[in-house]
Structure formats: C-alpha cells, structure tokens
CSV table of C-alpha atoms and ligand atoms in Angstrom, one decimal:
chain,number,residue,atom,x,y,z
A,1,UNK,CA,-55.5,31.7,45.6
A,2,UNK,CA,-56.4,30.9,41.8
A,3,UNK,CA,-56.5,27.2,40.7
A,4,UNK,CA,-53.1,27.6,39.2
A,5,UNK,CA,-51.7,28.3,42.7
A,6,UNK,CA,-53.1,25.3,44.3
A,7,UNK,CA,-51.2,23.1,41.4
A,8,UNK,CA,-52.6,20.3,39.3
A,9,UNK,CA,-53.9,17.1,41.1
A,10,UNK,CA,-52.2,13.8,41.0
A,11,UNK,CA,-54.0,10.8,42.7
A,12,UNK,CA,-52.3,7.6,44.1
A,13,UNK,CA,-54.6,4.7,44.9
A,14,UNK,CA,-53.3,2.0,47.3
A,15,UNK,CA,-54.3,-1.7,46.2
A,16,UNK,CA,-51.1,-3.6,46.9
A,17,UNK,CA,-52.3,-5.2,50.0
A,18,UNK,CA,-53.2,-8.9,50.5
A,19,UNK,CA,-56.7,-8.7,52.0
A,20,UNK,CA,-56.0,-12.2,53.9
A,21,UNK,CA,-59.4,-11.6,55.9
A,22,UNK,CA,-61.5,-11.9,52.7
A,23,UNK,CA,-60.4,-15.6,52.5
A,24,UNK,CA,-60.7,-15.4,49.0
A,25,UNK,CA,-58.6,-16.7,45.9
A,26,UNK,CA,-59.6,-13.4,44.3
A,27,UNK,CA,-57.9,-10.0,45.4
A,28,UNK,CA,-59.5,-8.1,47.8
A,29,UNK,CA,-60.2,-5.1,45.5
A,30,UNK,CA,-62.0,-6.9,42.6
A,31,UNK,CA,-64.8,-8.0,45.2
A,32,UNK,CA,-67.9,-6.3,44.1
A,33,UNK,CA,-70.2,-3.8,45.5
A,34,UNK,CA,-73.2,-3.2,43.3
A,35,UNK,CA,-72.0,-5.5,40.6
A,36,UNK,CA,-68.7,-3.5,40.2
A,37,UNK,CA,-65.4,-3.9,41.7
A,38,UNK,CA,-64.4,-1.9,44.6
A,39,UNK,CA,-61.3,-0.6,42.4
A,40,UNK,CA,-63.7,0.3,39.8
A,41,UNK,CA,-65.8,2.4,42.3
A,42,UNK,CA,-62.6,4.1,43.4
A,43,UNK,CA,-61.4,4.9,40.1
A,44,UNK,CA,-64.7,6.4,39.0
A,45,UNK,CA,-64.8,8.7,42.0
A,46,UNK,CA,-61.1,9.6,41.4
A,47,UNK,CA,-62.0,10.4,37.7
A,48,UNK,CA,-64.9,12.9,38.7
A,49,UNK,CA,-61.9,15.1,40.3
A,50,UNK,CA,-60.3,15.2,36.6
A,51,UNK,CA,-56.7,14.6,38.0
A,52,UNK,CA,-53.6,15.0,36.0
A,53,UNK,CA,-52.7,11.5,36.6
A,54,UNK,CA,-53.9,8.3,38.4
A,55,UNK,CA,-51.7,5.7,39.7
A,56,UNK,CA,-52.7,2.7,41.2
A,57,UNK,CA,-50.2,0.7,43.5
A,58,UNK,CA,-50.4,-3.0,43.2
A,59,UNK,CA,-48.9,-6.0,44.8
A,60,UNK,CA,-50.8,-9.1,45.7
A,61,UNK,CA,-52.3,-10.5,42.6
A,62,UNK,CA,-51.2,-7.4,40.7
A,63,UNK,CA,-51.7,-8.9,37.4
A,64,UNK,CA,-55.4,-9.7,38.0
A,65,UNK,CA,-56.3,-6.3,39.4
A,66,UNK,CA,-54.5,-4.8,36.3
A,67,UNK,CA,-56.3,-6.8,33.8
A,68,UNK,CA,-59.8,-5.9,35.5
A,69,UNK,CA,-59.5,-2.2,34.3
A,70,UNK,CA,-60.2,-1.8,30.6
A,71,UNK,CA,-59.5,2.2,30.7
A,72,UNK,CA,-56.0,3.0,29.7
A,73,UNK,CA,-55.8,6.1,31.7
A,74,UNK,CA,-54.2,4.5,34.8
A,75,UNK,CA,-50.5,4.1,35.3
A,76,UNK,CA,-49.7,0.8,37.4
A,77,UNK,CA,-47.0,1.0,40.0
A,78,UNK,CA,-45.8,-2.2,41.5
A,79,UNK,CA,-45.0,-2.6,45.2
A,80,UNK,CA,-43.4,-6.2,45.4
A,81,UNK,CA,-43.2,-6.2,49.0
A,82,UNK,CA,-45.7,-4.3,51.4
A,83,UNK,CA,-43.6,-2.3,53.7
A,84,UNK,CA,-46.4,0.1,54.9
A,85,UNK,CA,-48.5,3.0,53.4
A,86,UNK,CA,-45.8,5.5,53.5
A,87,UNK,CA,-43.8,3.0,51.3
A,88,UNK,CA,-46.6,2.4,48.8
A,89,UNK,CA,-47.1,6.2,48.3
A,90,UNK,CA,-43.5,7.0,48.0
A,91,UNK,CA,-43.3,4.3,45.1
A,92,UNK,CA,-46.7,5.9,43.9
A,93,UNK,CA,-45.1,9.4,43.5
A,94,UNK,CA,-41.8,8.1,42.3
A,95,UNK,CA,-40.8,9.5,39.0
A,96,UNK,CA,-44.0,11.5,39.0
A,97,UNK,CA,-43.9,14.4,36.6
A,98,UNK,CA,-45.5,17.0,38.8
A,99,UNK,CA,-45.0,20.6,39.4
A,100,UNK,CA,-43.6,21.5,42.8
A,101,UNK,CA,-47.0,23.1,43.7
A,102,UNK,CA,-48.9,19.9,42.5
A,103,UNK,CA,-50.9,18.0,45.0
A,104,UNK,CA,-51.2,14.4,45.6
A,105,UNK,CA,-54.5,12.7,46.9
A,106,UNK,CA,-54.1,9.2,48.4
A,107,UNK,CA,-57.1,7.1,48.1
A,108,UNK,CA,-57.4,3.5,49.3
A,109,UNK,CA,-58.9,1.1,46.5
A,110,UNK,CA,-60.9,-0.8,49.4
A,111,UNK,CA,-63.1,2.2,50.3
A,112,UNK,CA,-65.9,1.9,47.5
A,113,UNK,CA,-68.4,4.3,49.0
A,114,UNK,CA,-66.4,7.3,49.3
A,115,UNK,CA,-68.1,10.1,47.3
A,116,UNK,CA,-66.5,12.9,45.1
A,117,UNK,CA,-68.3,15.6,46.9
A,118,UNK,CA,-66.3,14.8,50.3
A,119,UNK,CA,-63.1,14.6,48.3
A,120,UNK,CA,-63.9,18.1,46.7
A,121,UNK,CA,-64.1,19.4,50.3
A,122,UNK,CA,-60.7,17.8,51.1
A,123,UNK,CA,-58.7,19.1,48.2
A,124,UNK,CA,-60.4,22.6,47.9
A,125,UNK,CA,-58.0,24.7,50.0
A,126,UNK,CA,-54.2,24.9,49.4
A,127,UNK,CA,-52.9,23.6,52.7
A,128,UNK,CA,-49.8,21.6,53.3
A,129,UNK,CA,-51.8,18.4,54.4
A,130,UNK,CA,-55.5,17.7,54.4
A,131,UNK,CA,-56.8,14.5,56.1
A,132,UNK,CA,-60.0,13.0,56.0
A,133,UNK,CA,-61.0,11.8,59.3
A,134,UNK,CA,-64.3,10.4,61.0
A,135,UNK,CA,-65.7,10.2,64.5
A,136,UNK,CA,-66.2,6.4,65.6
A,137,UNK,CA,-68.1,5.3,68.5
A,138,UNK,CA,-65.5,2.2,68.3
A,139,UNK,CA,-62.2,3.4,66.9
A,140,UNK,CA,-60.2,0.2,67.8
A,141,UNK,CA,-57.8,-0.6,64.9
A,142,UNK,CA,-57.6,2.8,63.5
A,143,UNK,CA,-55.1,5.6,63.6
A,144,UNK,CA,-56.3,8.3,66.1
A,145,UNK,CA,-56.0,11.9,65.3
A,146,UNK,CA,-54.3,13.6,68.1
A,147,UNK,CA,-54.8,17.6,68.3
A,148,UNK,CA,-53.4,20.2,70.7
A,149,UNK,CA,-55.4,22.3,73.0
A,150,UNK,CA,-56.4,24.8,70.3
A,151,UNK,CA,-57.7,21.9,68.1
A,152,UNK,CA,-54.8,21.9,65.5
A,153,UNK,CA,-53.8,18.5,64.3
A,154,UNK,CA,-50.3,17.6,65.6
A,155,UNK,CA,-50.0,13.6,64.4
A,156,UNK,CA,-51.7,10.5,63.9
A,157,UNK,CA,-50.9,7.6,66.2
A,158,UNK,CA,-51.6,4.0,65.0
A,159,UNK,CA,-53.5,1.6,67.5
A,160,UNK,CA,-50.5,-0.4,68.1
A,161,UNK,CA,-48.5,2.7,68.8
A,162,UNK,CA,-51.1,4.4,71.1
A,163,UNK,CA,-51.0,5.1,74.6
A,164,UNK,CA,-54.1,4.4,77.0
A,165,UNK,CA,-55.2,8.1,76.7
A,166,UNK,CA,-54.6,8.1,72.9
A,167,UNK,CA,-56.7,5.0,72.7
A,168,UNK,CA,-59.7,7.0,74.1
A,169,UNK,CA,-59.6,9.5,71.1
A,170,UNK,CA,-62.6,8.8,68.8
A,171,UNK,CA,-61.7,10.7,65.8
A,172,UNK,CA,-59.7,8.4,63.4
A,173,UNK,CA,-57.7,8.6,60.2
A,174,UNK,CA,-59.6,7.3,57.3
A,175,UNK,CA,-56.2,7.0,55.3
A,176,UNK,CA,-57.3,9.4,52.7
A,177,UNK,CA,-55.0,12.1,52.8
A,178,UNK,CA,-54.0,15.1,50.3
A,179,UNK,CA,-50.5,16.8,50.4
A,180,UNK,CA,-48.2,19.2,48.4
A,181,UNK,CA,-46.2,17.1,46.2
A,182,UNK,CA,-42.8,18.6,46.9
A,183,UNK,CA,-43.4,18.2,50.7
A,184,UNK,CA,-44.8,14.8,50.6
A,185,UNK,CA,-41.7,13.7,48.6
A,186,UNK,CA,-39.3,14.9,51.3
A,187,UNK,CA,-41.2,13.9,54.3
A,188,UNK,CA,-41.7,10.3,52.5
A,189,UNK,CA,-37.9,10.2,52.1
A,190,UNK,CA,-37.0,10.4,55.8
A,191,UNK,CA,-39.6,8.1,57.0
A,192,UNK,CA,-38.6,5.5,59.3
A,193,UNK,CA,-39.8,2.0,60.5
A,194,UNK,CA,-39.3,2.6,64.3
A,195,UNK,CA,-42.7,1.8,65.1
A,196,UNK,CA,-44.7,-1.2,66.6
A,197,UNK,CA,-45.3,-2.6,63.1
A,198,UNK,CA,-42.1,-2.1,61.7
A,199,UNK,CA,-43.5,-0.3,58.7
A,200,UNK,CA,-43.1,3.0,56.9
A,201,UNK,CA,-46.3,4.9,58.2
A,202,UNK,CA,-47.8,7.4,55.5
A,203,UNK,CA,-49.3,8.9,58.7
A,204,UNK,CA,-46.1,10.1,60.0
A,205,UNK,CA,-45.9,13.0,57.4
A,206,UNK,CA,-48.6,14.6,59.6
A,207,UNK,CA,-46.1,15.0,62.5
A,208,UNK,CA,-43.5,16.1,59.9
A,209,UNK,CA,-45.8,18.9,58.6
A,210,UNK,CA,-46.9,20.1,62.0
A,211,UNK,CA,-43.4,20.2,63.2
A,212,UNK,CA,-42.3,22.3,60.4
A,213,UNK,CA,-45.3,24.7,61.1
A,214,UNK,CA,-47.1,23.9,58.0
A,215,UNK,CA,-51.0,24.0,58.2
A,216,UNK,CA,-52.7,20.4,58.5
A,217,UNK,CA,-56.4,20.6,57.9
A,218,UNK,CA,-58.6,17.9,58.9
A,219,UNK,CA,-62.0,17.3,57.0
A,220,UNK,CA,-64.4,15.3,59.3
A,221,UNK,CA,-66.4,13.0,57.0
A,222,UNK,CA,-70.2,13.3,58.2
A,223,UNK,CA,-70.8,9.7,57.2
A,224,UNK,CA,-68.7,6.5,58.4
A,225,UNK,CA,-70.0,4.0,55.7
A,226,UNK,CA,-68.6,6.4,53.1
A,227,UNK,CA,-65.0,6.1,54.4
A,228,UNK,CA,-65.3,2.4,55.6
A,229,UNK,CA,-62.6,0.4,54.2
A,230,UNK,CA,-63.4,-3.4,53.4
A,231,UNK,CA,-61.4,-6.0,55.0
A,232,UNK,CA,-63.8,-8.9,55.4
A,233,UNK,CA,-66.8,-10.4,53.9
A,234,UNK,CA,-68.9,-8.9,56.9
A,235,UNK,CA,-67.9,-5.5,55.9
A,236,UNK,CA,-68.6,-6.2,52.0
A,237,UNK,CA,-72.1,-7.4,52.9
A,238,UNK,CA,-72.7,-4.4,55.0
A,239,UNK,CA,-71.5,-1.9,52.6
A,240,UNK,CA,-73.4,-3.7,49.8
A,241,UNK,CA,-76.6,-3.1,51.8
A,242,UNK,CA,-75.7,0.6,52.5
A,243,UNK,CA,-75.0,1.0,48.9
A,244,UNK,CA,-78.3,-0.6,47.6
A,245,UNK,CA,-80.4,1.4,50.1
A,246,UNK,CA,-78.6,4.7,48.8
A,247,UNK,CA,-79.7,3.8,45.4
A,248,UNK,CA,-83.2,2.8,46.6
A,249,UNK,CA,-83.6,6.2,48.3
A,250,UNK,CA,-82.3,7.9,45.2
A,251,UNK,CA,-85.2,6.3,43.1
A,252,UNK,CA,-87.8,6.8,45.5
A,253,UNK,CA,-87.0,10.6,46.0
A,254,UNK,CA,-86.9,10.9,42.2
A,255,UNK,CA,-90.4,9.4,42.1
A,256,UNK,CA,-90.4,5.7,41.7
A,257,UNK,CA,-92.5,3.6,44.0
A,258,UNK,CA,-90.5,0.9,45.6
A,259,UNK,CA,-92.6,-1.7,47.6
A,260,UNK,CA,-89.9,-2.1,50.2
A,261,UNK,CA,-87.0,0.2,50.1
A,262,UNK,CA,-84.8,-2.6,51.3
A,263,UNK,CA,-85.5,-5.3,48.9
A,264,UNK,CA,-84.3,-4.2,45.6
A,265,UNK,CA,-80.8,-4.7,44.1
A,266,UNK,CA,-79.2,-2.6,41.5
A,267,UNK,CA,-76.2,-3.9,40.1
A,268,UNK,CA,-75.5,-1.2,37.3
A,269,UNK,CA,-77.8,1.5,36.3
A,270,UNK,CA,-81.5,1.7,36.7
A,271,UNK,CA,-83.3,4.6,35.0
A,272,UNK,CA,-87.1,5.1,35.6
A,273,UNK,CA,-89.6,7.3,34.0
A,274,UNK,CA,-92.5,8.8,35.9
A,275,UNK,CA,-94.7,6.7,38.3
A,276,UNK,CA,-92.7,3.4,37.9
A,277,UNK,CA,-93.6,0.6,40.6
A,278,UNK,CA,-91.1,-1.9,41.5
A,279,UNK,CA,-92.3,-4.8,43.8
A,280,UNK,CA,-90.2,-6.5,46.2
A,281,UNK,CA,-87.0,-8.7,45.5
A,282,UNK,CA,-86.2,-7.3,42.0
A,283,UNK,CA,-82.7,-7.4,40.6
A,284,UNK,CA,-81.6,-4.9,38.0
A,285,UNK,CA,-78.3,-5.6,36.2
A,286,UNK,CA,-76.2,-3.7,33.6
A,287,UNK,CA,-78.1,-0.8,32.3
A,288,UNK,CA,-81.9,-1.0,32.7
A,289,UNK,CA,-84.4,1.7,31.5
A,290,UNK,CA,-88.0,1.7,32.4
A,291,UNK,CA,-90.5,4.2,30.8
A,292,UNK,CA,-93.4,5.9,32.4
A,293,UNK,CA,-96.0,3.7,34.4
A,294,UNK,CA,-93.9,0.5,33.9
A,295,UNK,CA,-94.8,-1.9,36.6
A,296,UNK,CA,-92.4,-4.9,37.6
A,297,UNK,CA,-93.7,-7.3,39.8
A,298,UNK,CA,-92.0,-9.1,42.6
A,299,UNK,CA,-88.7,-11.2,42.2
A,300,UNK,CA,-88.1,-10.3,38.4
A,301,UNK,CA,-84.4,-10.1,37.1
A,302,UNK,CA,-83.7,-7.4,34.4
A,303,UNK,CA,-80.4,-7.4,32.8
A,304,UNK,CA,-79.7,-4.7,30.1
A,305,UNK,CA,-83.2,-4.2,29.1
A,306,UNK,CA,-85.5,-1.4,27.7
A,307,UNK,CA,-89.2,-1.3,28.9
A,308,UNK,CA,-91.2,1.4,27.3
A,309,UNK,CA,-94.2,3.3,28.8
A,310,UNK,CA,-97.1,1.5,30.3
A,311,UNK,CA,-95.5,-2.0,30.1
A,312,UNK,CA,-96.0,-4.7,32.8
A,313,UNK,CA,-93.4,-7.5,33.9
A,314,UNK,CA,-95.3,-9.7,36.2
A,315,UNK,CA,-93.7,-11.8,39.1
A,316,UNK,CA,-90.7,-14.1,38.6
A,317,UNK,CA,-89.8,-13.0,35.2
A,318,UNK,CA,-86.3,-13.1,33.9
A,319,UNK,CA,-85.3,-10.6,31.0
A,320,UNK,CA,-81.9,-10.2,29.4
A,321,UNK,CA,-81.2,-8.1,26.5
A,322,UNK,CA,-84.8,-7.4,25.9
A,323,UNK,CA,-86.4,-4.5,24.3
A,324,UNK,CA,-90.2,-3.8,25.3
A,325,UNK,CA,-92.3,-1.4,23.5
A,326,UNK,CA,-95.5,0.3,25.0
A,327,UNK,CA,-98.3,-1.5,26.7
A,328,UNK,CA,-96.5,-4.8,26.7
A,329,UNK,CA,-97.5,-7.6,29.2
A,330,UNK,CA,-95.0,-10.3,30.3
A,331,UNK,CA,-94.8,-13.0,32.7
A,332,UNK,CA,-95.4,-14.2,35.3
A,333,UNK,CA,-92.8,-16.8,34.9
A,334,UNK,CA,-91.5,-15.4,31.4
A,335,UNK,CA,-87.9,-15.7,30.1
A,336,UNK,CA,-86.9,-13.2,27.5
A,337,UNK,CA,-83.2,-13.9,26.2
A,338,UNK,CA,-81.1,-11.3,24.3
A,339,UNK,CA,-82.4,-9.9,21.1
A,340,UNK,CA,-86.0,-10.2,22.0
A,341,UNK,CA,-88.0,-7.1,20.8
A,342,UNK,CA,-91.8,-7.0,21.6
A,343,UNK,CA,-93.7,-4.5,19.7
A,344,UNK,CA,-96.4,-2.2,21.2
A,345,UNK,CA,-99.2,-4.5,23.1
A,346,UNK,CA,-97.6,-7.7,22.5
A,347,UNK,CA,-98.0,-10.3,25.2
A,348,UNK,CA,-95.9,-13.1,26.6
A,349,UNK,CA,-97.2,-15.1,29.3
A,350,UNK,CA,-96.0,-17.7,31.7
A,351,UNK,CA,-93.3,-20.5,31.0
A,352,UNK,CA,-92.4,-18.8,27.4
A,353,UNK,CA,-88.8,-18.4,26.4
A,354,UNK,CA,-88.2,-15.9,23.5
A,355,UNK,CA,-84.8,-15.4,22.1
A,356,UNK,CA,-83.4,-13.3,19.2
A,357,UNK,CA,-87.1,-12.8,18.0
A,358,UNK,CA,-89.3,-10.0,17.3
A,359,UNK,CA,-93.0,-10.4,18.2
A,360,UNK,CA,-95.3,-7.9,16.4
A,361,UNK,CA,-97.7,-5.4,17.6
A,362,UNK,CA,-100.7,-7.1,19.6
A,363,UNK,CA,-99.3,-10.7,19.1
A,364,UNK,CA,-99.9,-13.0,21.9
A,365,UNK,CA,-97.5,-16.0,23.0
A,366,UNK,CA,-99.4,-16.7,26.3
A,367,UNK,CA,-98.4,-20.1,27.5
A,368,UNK,CA,-95.5,-22.7,27.7
A,369,UNK,CA,-93.9,-21.9,24.2
A,370,UNK,CA,-90.3,-21.3,22.8
A,371,UNK,CA,-89.7,-18.9,20.2
A,372,UNK,CA,-86.2,-18.6,18.7
A,373,UNK,CA,-84.7,-16.8,15.7
A,374,UNK,CA,-88.3,-15.7,14.8
A,375,UNK,CA,-90.2,-12.7,13.4
A,376,UNK,CA,-93.8,-12.7,14.3
A,377,UNK,CA,-96.3,-10.2,12.6
A,378,UNK,CA,-98.9,-8.1,13.8
A,379,UNK,CA,-102.0,-9.7,15.9
A,380,UNK,CA,-100.8,-13.4,15.9
A,381,UNK,CA,-101.7,-15.9,18.3
A,382,UNK,CA,-99.5,-18.5,19.2
A,383,UNK,CA,-101.2,-21.2,21.2
A,384,UNK,CA,-100.2,-23.0,24.4
A,385,UNK,CA,-96.9,-25.1,23.7
A,386,UNK,CA,-95.9,-23.7,20.3
A,387,UNK,CA,-92.1,-24.5,19.6
A,388,UNK,CA,-90.0,-23.0,17.0
A,389,UNK,CA,-87.5,-25.7,16.1
A,390,UNK,CA,-84.9,-23.4,15.2
A,391,UNK,CA,-81.7,-25.5,15.8
A,392,UNK,CA,-80.9,-28.8,13.5
A,393,UNK,CA,-78.2,-29.7,15.6
A,394,UNK,CA,-75.6,-27.8,13.7
A,395,UNK,CA,-77.2,-24.5,12.5
A,396,UNK,CA,-79.9,-22.1,13.6
A,397,UNK,CA,-82.7,-21.2,11.1
A,398,UNK,CA,-85.4,-18.8,11.3
A,399,UNK,CA,-89.2,-18.9,11.4
A,400,UNK,CA,-91.1,-16.3,9.7
A,401,UNK,CA,-94.8,-15.6,10.5
A,402,UNK,CA,-97.0,-12.9,8.6
A,403,UNK,CA,-99.7,-11.2,10.1
A,404,UNK,CA,-102.7,-12.5,11.9
A,405,UNK,CA,-101.5,-16.0,11.8
A,406,UNK,CA,-103.3,-18.5,14.5
A,407,UNK,CA,-101.1,-21.2,15.7
A,408,UNK,CA,-103.0,-24.0,17.3
A,409,UNK,CA,-101.7,-25.2,20.6
A,410,UNK,CA,-98.8,-27.8,21.0
A,411,UNK,CA,-97.6,-27.4,17.4
A,412,UNK,CA,-93.8,-27.2,16.1
A,413,UNK,CA,-92.6,-25.0,13.5
A,414,UNK,CA,-89.8,-26.5,12.2
A,415,UNK,CA,-87.4,-23.8,10.6
A,416,UNK,CA,-86.5,-22.5,8.1
A,417,UNK,CA,-90.2,-22.2,7.6
A,418,UNK,CA,-92.7,-19.1,6.5
A,419,UNK,CA,-96.1,-18.9,7.3
A,420,UNK,CA,-98.4,-16.4,5.3
A,421,UNK,CA,-100.7,-13.8,6.4
A,422,UNK,CA,-104.0,-15.1,8.0
A,423,UNK,CA,-102.9,-18.6,7.7
A,424,UNK,CA,-104.3,-21.0,10.6
A,425,UNK,CA,-102.4,-23.8,11.8
A,426,UNK,CA,-104.4,-26.6,13.5
A,427,UNK,CA,-103.4,-27.7,16.9
A,428,UNK,CA,-100.8,-30.6,17.4
A,429,UNK,CA,-99.3,-29.8,14.1
A,430,UNK,CA,-95.5,-30.3,12.9
A,431,UNK,CA,-95.0,-27.8,10.3
A,432,UNK,CA,-92.1,-28.6,8.0
A,433,UNK,CA,-93.1,-26.7,4.8
A,434,UNK,CA,-94.0,-23.1,4.2
A,435,UNK,CA,-97.7,-22.2,4.6
A,436,UNK,CA,-99.6,-20.1,2.2
A,437,UNK,CA,-101.4,-16.9,3.0
A,438,UNK,CA,-104.9,-17.7,4.4
A,439,UNK,CA,-104.7,-21.6,4.3
A,440,UNK,CA,-105.5,-24.0,6.9
A,441,UNK,CA,-103.0,-26.6,7.6
A,442,UNK,CA,-103.2,-29.6,9.7
A,443,UNK,CA,-100.1,-31.5,10.1
A,444,UNK,CA,-101.0,-34.4,12.6
A,445,UNK,CA,-102.3,-37.8,12.3
A,446,UNK,CA,-106.0,-38.4,11.8
A,447,UNK,CA,-108.0,-39.6,14.7
A,448,UNK,CA,-109.2,-43.1,14.7
A,449,UNK,CA,-112.1,-44.5,16.8
A,450,UNK,CA,-112.8,-48.2,17.3
A,451,UNK,CA,-116.1,-49.1,19.0
A,452,UNK,CA,-115.1,-53.0,19.2
A,453,UNK,CA,-112.0,-52.5,21.0
A,454,UNK,CA,-111.9,-53.8,24.5
A,455,UNK,CA,-109.3,-53.0,27.3
A,456,UNK,CA,-107.1,-55.9,28.3
A,457,UNK,CA,-108.0,-57.7,31.3
A,458,UNK,CA,-105.5,-58.4,34.4
A,459,UNK,CA,-105.0,-62.3,34.2
A,460,UNK,CA,-106.4,-64.3,37.3
A,461,UNK,CA,-105.2,-67.9,37.9
W,1,UD1,C1,-54.1,2.7,57.7
W,1,UD1,C2,-53.8,4.0,58.5
W,1,UD1,C3,-54.6,4.2,59.7
W,1,UD1,C4,-56.1,4.4,59.4
W,1,UD1,C5,-56.6,3.1,58.3
W,1,UD1,C6,-57.7,3.3,57.8
W,1,UD1,C7,-51.2,4.0,58.2
W,1,UD1,C8,-49.9,3.8,58.7
W,1,UD1,N1,-52.4,3.6,59.1
W,1,UD1,O1,-54.0,1.6,58.7
W,1,UD1,O2,-54.0,5.4,60.1
W,1,UD1,O3,-56.8,4.6,60.3
W,1,UD1,O4,-55.5,2.9,57.5
W,1,UD1,O5,-58.2,2.1,57.3
W,1,UD1,O6,-51.2,4.4,57.0
W,1,UD1,N2,-51.2,-0.8,51.4
W,1,UD1,C9,-50.3,-1.1,50.4
W,1,UD1,N3,-49.1,-1.3,50.4
W,1,UD1,C10,-48.6,-1.3,51.8
W,1,UD1,C11,-49.6,-1.2,53.0
W,1,UD1,C12,-50.7,-0.9,52.7
W,1,UD1,O7,-50.9,-0.8,49.0
W,1,UD1,O8,-47.3,-1.8,52.0
W,1,UD1,C13,-52.7,-0.6,51.1
W,1,UD1,C14,-53.6,-1.6,51.6
W,1,UD1,O9,-54.0,-2.6,50.4
W,1,UD1,C15,-54.8,-0.9,52.0
W,1,UD1,C16,-54.3,0.4,52.3
W,1,UD1,O10,-53.0,0.5,52.0
W,1,UD1,O11,-55.7,-0.6,50.9
W,1,UD1,C17,-54.3,0.6,53.9
W,1,UD1,O12,-53.4,-0.4,54.4
W,1,UD1,P1,-53.6,-1.2,55.8
W,1,UD1,O13,-52.7,-2.2,56.2
W,1,UD1,O14,-55.0,-1.7,55.8
W,1,UD1,O15,-53.6,0.0,56.9
W,1,UD1,P2,-54.0,-0.1,58.4
W,1,UD1,O16,-52.8,-0.7,59.0
W,1,UD1,O17,-55.4,-0.4,58.5
W,2,CA,CA1,-57.2,-1.4,57.0
C-alpha cells in the first residue's frame, strides 16, 4: 500500500494524570530528564514523525503544563476528570479533522526515552491496531498481552482484572498504541467502565478489534528503558542515568574520550570535535560546542559555551555564555560569565571572574582578579588581584586597556577608564584617570620608613 492508503497520522499525547507518587508541587510531566521536561522529550519525538496534528490531553495543573511549551504546533485538550485512558483518548480525538483512513498514535507524556525509530516500526504497516509491548521479568502493575495459541493478540487485561494465569504473562502493554481513526472512534464510543477500576480502558479496543477479526499487531520493544513510564522519583532518577549513559556512549562512539562514561551529565546538546578529552564530573548545559583537541578537566560546568580547537579548561571551572578561541587556557577555579570572549592564546587562571569582556590575543589574567565590562588588548598582563571597578552603585562603566599593558598586582581600575598601549601600572595602584600610551603610573601612597620607631610594650603592674 502507498502512504496515501495508510492515511495521515494524528498524535494524541496523554498528560492529564496527577502524578501523586512524585510527591511534588510540579506537574509530573514537567519534571526533567537531561535538563528538559518529560513532555518536551515526548513532543520532540512526536514531531520526528511529521504528524498532521499533535494533541495533548491535560488535566491536573494543565495550565502549567501548557505554559511550559513555547511551540504553537500543539492543540491542548482538557480532561477535567480523569476517567481512564479510554476517556482521555476519546476526548483527544473528539472533533479531530481526520480522514477515515487516518491513523491515531497514542503516546504517554511520562515516557521520555521512547525513540522515534521504535515508533516508525509501530506505524509502518496499515493494520487496524498496532501495540507497543515489552517483556518484563516483573510485570506486576502492567496490562498483560493475551494471545491465542497461534500467537495472535486477543486482548489486554489489566493487573487488577487479571486471573492468576494471566498474571503469569510477562509481555506487557506499554500503553503506546496506534489505531485507525474511524475504528478507534467507534470502539471508544462503546467502552464501558465495568472493570475493577471503574474506568474507561483504552486497552479494551484491542479485544474489540480482534472480535471483529481485524488485524492487531504487537511490536515488541527491545529495550525496557525506552518504554518505561515515570511514576516516582526513583524512576525519574533511574531514567536520568540511562539517558546520560546513552549520551555518553554516543559521544565515546563518535570519538570523544570520557574519563568515566558514568560521570558526565549533558543537559542540552554537546558537540565535540576530534580528540576531545573530558574528565570526570563535568556538567554541560544548553548548547556547548568543543573544537578539536579541547581538554576539559574534572568537575567543570559549561553552559552555552563555545570552545575552539586546542583550548584547555582546568578543574573546577564554571563557564557560562563564554566564547573561547584557539589555544586558551582557563582555570583551575575560573569563572567566566556571559559575554566573556577570550582571543587566541589568552590565559585565565585561578579565582578569576570575567564578565562581558574581551581578553585580547595572548593576554593573561592569571590570579584572583575581576574583569567586568572591559576590553583588554593584545599581550597584556593583569597581575594578581587586578580589579575593574565597573559599577558605581547605579551604572556600569567600561575599562579599556590597549596592547601590551602591564597592570601591577592588586590594582584597581575605576571605570570608565582607558589605558594606552604599552602603559605600566605600578602594583597597588588605584587608577581613576586615563593613562597615556607608554607611561608608568603609580597611584599608591609612598612608602615611609621610621628607624626611631619602637613597638609598644605590654604594661606590667
Ligand atoms: C496503563 C494501561 C496498561 C499499561 C500501562 C503502562 C490502560 C487501561 N492501562 O495503565 O495496560 O500497562 O498504562 O504504563 O490504559 N491518563 C490521562 N487521563 C486519564 C487516565 C490516564 O491522561 O483519565 C494518562 C496518565 O497521565 C498517564 C497515562 O495516561 O500518562 C497512563 O495512565 P495510568 O493511570 O498511569 O495507566 P495505568 O493504570 O498505569
Ligand atoms: Ca502508569
């Protein structure tokens, strides 16, 4: 059959449940895996299938759930009272503008690791109903897949309705299912709640399909984690680790050296060039790009950063919104805040904070400094304890240093201030006025020596 015969695809995502076991003020589906909500994982996977529509059924804290999604390609359906998965899906397809041959795919918003490839396998053939199932050693709590002697799927029986023999079945319903729109509409219309939970079970459509002699196909997922739903924070924590180790494996496979595959966290996207080395305990957030031969020492945090070829970030550094050129050396214990740009070969050492500043090629800020709202030229040296006083209590001001400027240790540059090329600032100076090119300035009190002075003596009586 051609794709036209199989009809367009509509996706209904179930997200109305309460998530009591999370014990959280936050809606369950907004808890995060890899720094993104479970719902956002689910929607991204849904979008890969290029569906004609995506509808999300919301209920508990629905406003918050809706507000978490910025994209406008979603239709939100309210389910005020949760009367079961069958009820949720019937609301989900109510008034849907679909052809009779259309297919409806039901997803759960609390199953974040499901991959589009698995869904492609589920939706590829035009059958009446396709179910995603999985085998579990401990199937307790799940709906069991009941097959006949020939292996054909007959129905799904929920844990609470299952007989002792049925409870032995280890193949379970993941909840993810595809059905033809026209059939589904008809079947959902005749569901009843005569079961142990008094709910409208979506799963009952399977028995209706097999009763009509319609083909029901079960696709068995080969990985339990990818179909695991999250109900509590234990599952949340476990799936987070699975998600992280998958990303670590992907990185390692594509040529990045990780000191420990189990000690890296990527909450966003990390792109690495060739021969990148990442030590233990690093956290990458947002979008981070590392060039060739970049080395990141242990326990660093990089958020929305770009690090060019051959640069090194040493242990315990915290970089946010920073751009590093080639051959930079940063840390240990450096803090680079948004708007930091290091030009080629620049060095930033321990206990240095830099914000909204450009550090020119080959320049060094090696120890205990704060550089904010500044522009530092080529080959400058900022001595230990250099502070740019960029804030007057009301406004921020800029500090501009030319090329080859030498700033002696423990100096303050009170902005706005400009220092010319080749100028030298004596250690311990407080610079409040512009400094001319090539000049030496010393702005500290003179040293006084008194050889007639005696230390006070402790009184004795
Ligand atoms: C359901 C399946 C079960 C399957 C299991 C997999 C049914 C009757 N049973 O059981 O066969 O093994 O999932 O996890 O379908 N939801 C709504 N509105 C409702 C009810 C549920 O949006 O009225 C949402 C929930 O938020 C959740 C999902 O649907 O995301 C599943 O609901 P849940 O109550 O967890 O279903 P189970 O009883 O676990
Ligand atoms: Ca469940």
